[in-house]
Amino acid sequence: MEVGLGMGKNPTLICAPIMADTVNQMVELMHKAKFKGADIVEVRLDHMKSLDPRPDIEMLIRECPLPTLFTYRPIWEGGEYNGDEISRFDALQLAMELGADHIDIELKAAHEFMNHIRGNKPEKCKLIVSSHNYEYTPSAEELGNLVARIQAAGADIVKFATTANDITDVARVLQITVHSQVPIIAMVMGERGIMSRLLCPKFGAYLTFGTLEEGKVSAPGQPTIDELISLYNFRSINTDTKVFGIIGKPVSHSKSPKLYNRAFKEAGVNGVFVHLLVDDVKKFFETYSSPDFFGFSCTIPHKEVALACCDEVDPVAKSIGAVNCLIRRPNGKLFGCNTDYIGAISSIEIGLQDGASQIGSPLAGKLFVVIGAGGAGKALAYGAKEKGARVVIANRSYDRARDLAELVGGQALTLAELNSFHPETGMILANTTSIGMQPNVEETPISKEALRYYELVFDAIYTPKITRLLREAQEAGSKIVTGVEMFIGQAYEQYERFTGLPAPKQLFRDIMADY
Ligand code: NAP
């Protein structure tokens, strides 16, 4: 892929929604928005406890350190205002006359509002006509008609926000954005729609919303200003920016965007890495098939289905039966490989080394017990076998344990059998299930008593870094290797495949040291 950020800052604005009870609180938040790096503020008049229109709006405009957008959203469009329409229109008209840079009027009220102001709109003030759909994202044709109606209503700037029930809903909205002849704000609300808010500079949107603090959103799915600027390198995103992301369900806990976006920034790679909450992997790859969507990490529970979506699969990944790294080739073909096994096995080997130089892998000849038979389980089992270990698989679904054991020439156990399984000492244990992952941090797959038979215990989970399993293994005298080590190891490999550049190993370690 190309390296180099190209042009400087993109023209898409970051707009901070300002919601507070009083004018003074609003003004304080406006200054905070400027300090954080917002370009414009949306003054949500409907959130104020009481409004004395002339003095309040005058002060809000006078004291605001940034350009303004005034919104007075009624309850019937998802806002807080429940008064009469004439008073609402009067306040918005006053905001225009007093120097607001933008005002927002809902499409449903636009005709009435236009009659109300009789065409008297100051040149400086841009009219945003908006439409919100809190249930779903309409078809491409319906969205096209919606944009035409918004334009016909007299909009200087078109705005619509829909709701994502599937991540592929975002594609239709990005298509409308990129082809729009007029300035446009187009958002898809909800966790499945977050990509629309982050990638909009690539597709030429007028603005995106960034909140002052996490959770203080004016619509579902809004990122913070800090996340936009520091985590996603929002200012550097342009038409040529390649999109990368982690596909999973759930996925918001993944640290991958932190790692890759920092590395992209430091190496000058024109890419952005986002969370992708995907329900249907096949539909996702069919929808986002352009080379703009360049590289994907894949996590729970999609690694096996993702393999079936690939046109080409690395032979090791094929044996494992799971991919965790996918790349869209310039010819449109999807290539998949598995970097989990390299990350996990190399970190366990390092954990076993005692400083003395050794020929061959320290895993050779060891009894290696894998808990789990999903994507990570297969990767560990395959990797251990490659290194000459004798492999045992224990899994909740015994059939899957048996199938994997057959594949690697090993033995299968039920989870219940694990506590009494100790044919020898000095074994290796690798948990690859989500037992013990946040929020269920008090869960563990094996009794503390049984841990004393293991020389080393590894846990693929990396949230939390020290799981109950690892804590008890330490107490039982075993060496431990955390999922963070595996995560860093598999990420090195993916970064090199994504960019063709050597991974910034120290940077990855520094970032992950915080967890
Ligand atoms: P996966 O393919 O969905 O497999 C999940 C495995 O966990 C299956 O064996 C499943 O058993 C078992 N499992 C799930 N919930 C369970 C429960 N409540 N009780 C008992 N067993 C349960 O997922 P994956 O991709 O392999 O990921 C598994 C874990 O590894 C996750 O915690 C993930 O975060 C972690 N991981 C970490 C890294 C890293 O870099 N550190 C990389 C990859 C994965 P059944 O077969 O019975 O359903």
Coordinates of C-alpha atoms in Angstrom, one line a residue, residues 46 68-69 93-94 99 108 125 150 159 175 199 238 244 250 254 290 387 402 408 415 429 450 453 483 492 500 503:
D46 CA -33.6 22.6 23.8
T68 CA -21.9 28.3 15.9
L69 CA -24.7 26.0 14.9
Q93 CA -34.8 33.4 13.5
L94 CA -33.4 35.5 16.3
G99 CA -25.1 36.3 13.9
K108 CA -40.8 18.1 8.8
C125 CA -26.1 32.1 8.1
I150 CA -34.1 18.3 1.9
K159 CA -28.3 16.7 7.1
Q175 CA -22.3 6.5 -1.1
L199 CA -14.6 8.0 7.8
N238 CA -8.5 12.1 3.1
F244 CA -8.5 -0.9 8.2
P250 CA -18.4 -7.7 20.6
S254 CA -10.3 -4.2 21.2
S290 CA -13.5 -2.0 -2.8
K387 CA 6.8 -27.3 17.7
R402 CA -12.5 -34.3 19.5
V408 CA -3.5 -32.4 15.5
L415 CA -14.0 -29.3 30.6
L429 CA -1.7 -24.9 29.9
A450 CA -4.9 -28.6 39.4
Y453 CA 1.1 -29.7 37.5
G483 CA -2.7 -12.5 26.4
Y492 CA 3.6 -7.2 14.8
G500 CA 4.9 -3.9 4.1
A503 CA 6.3 -3.2 12.9

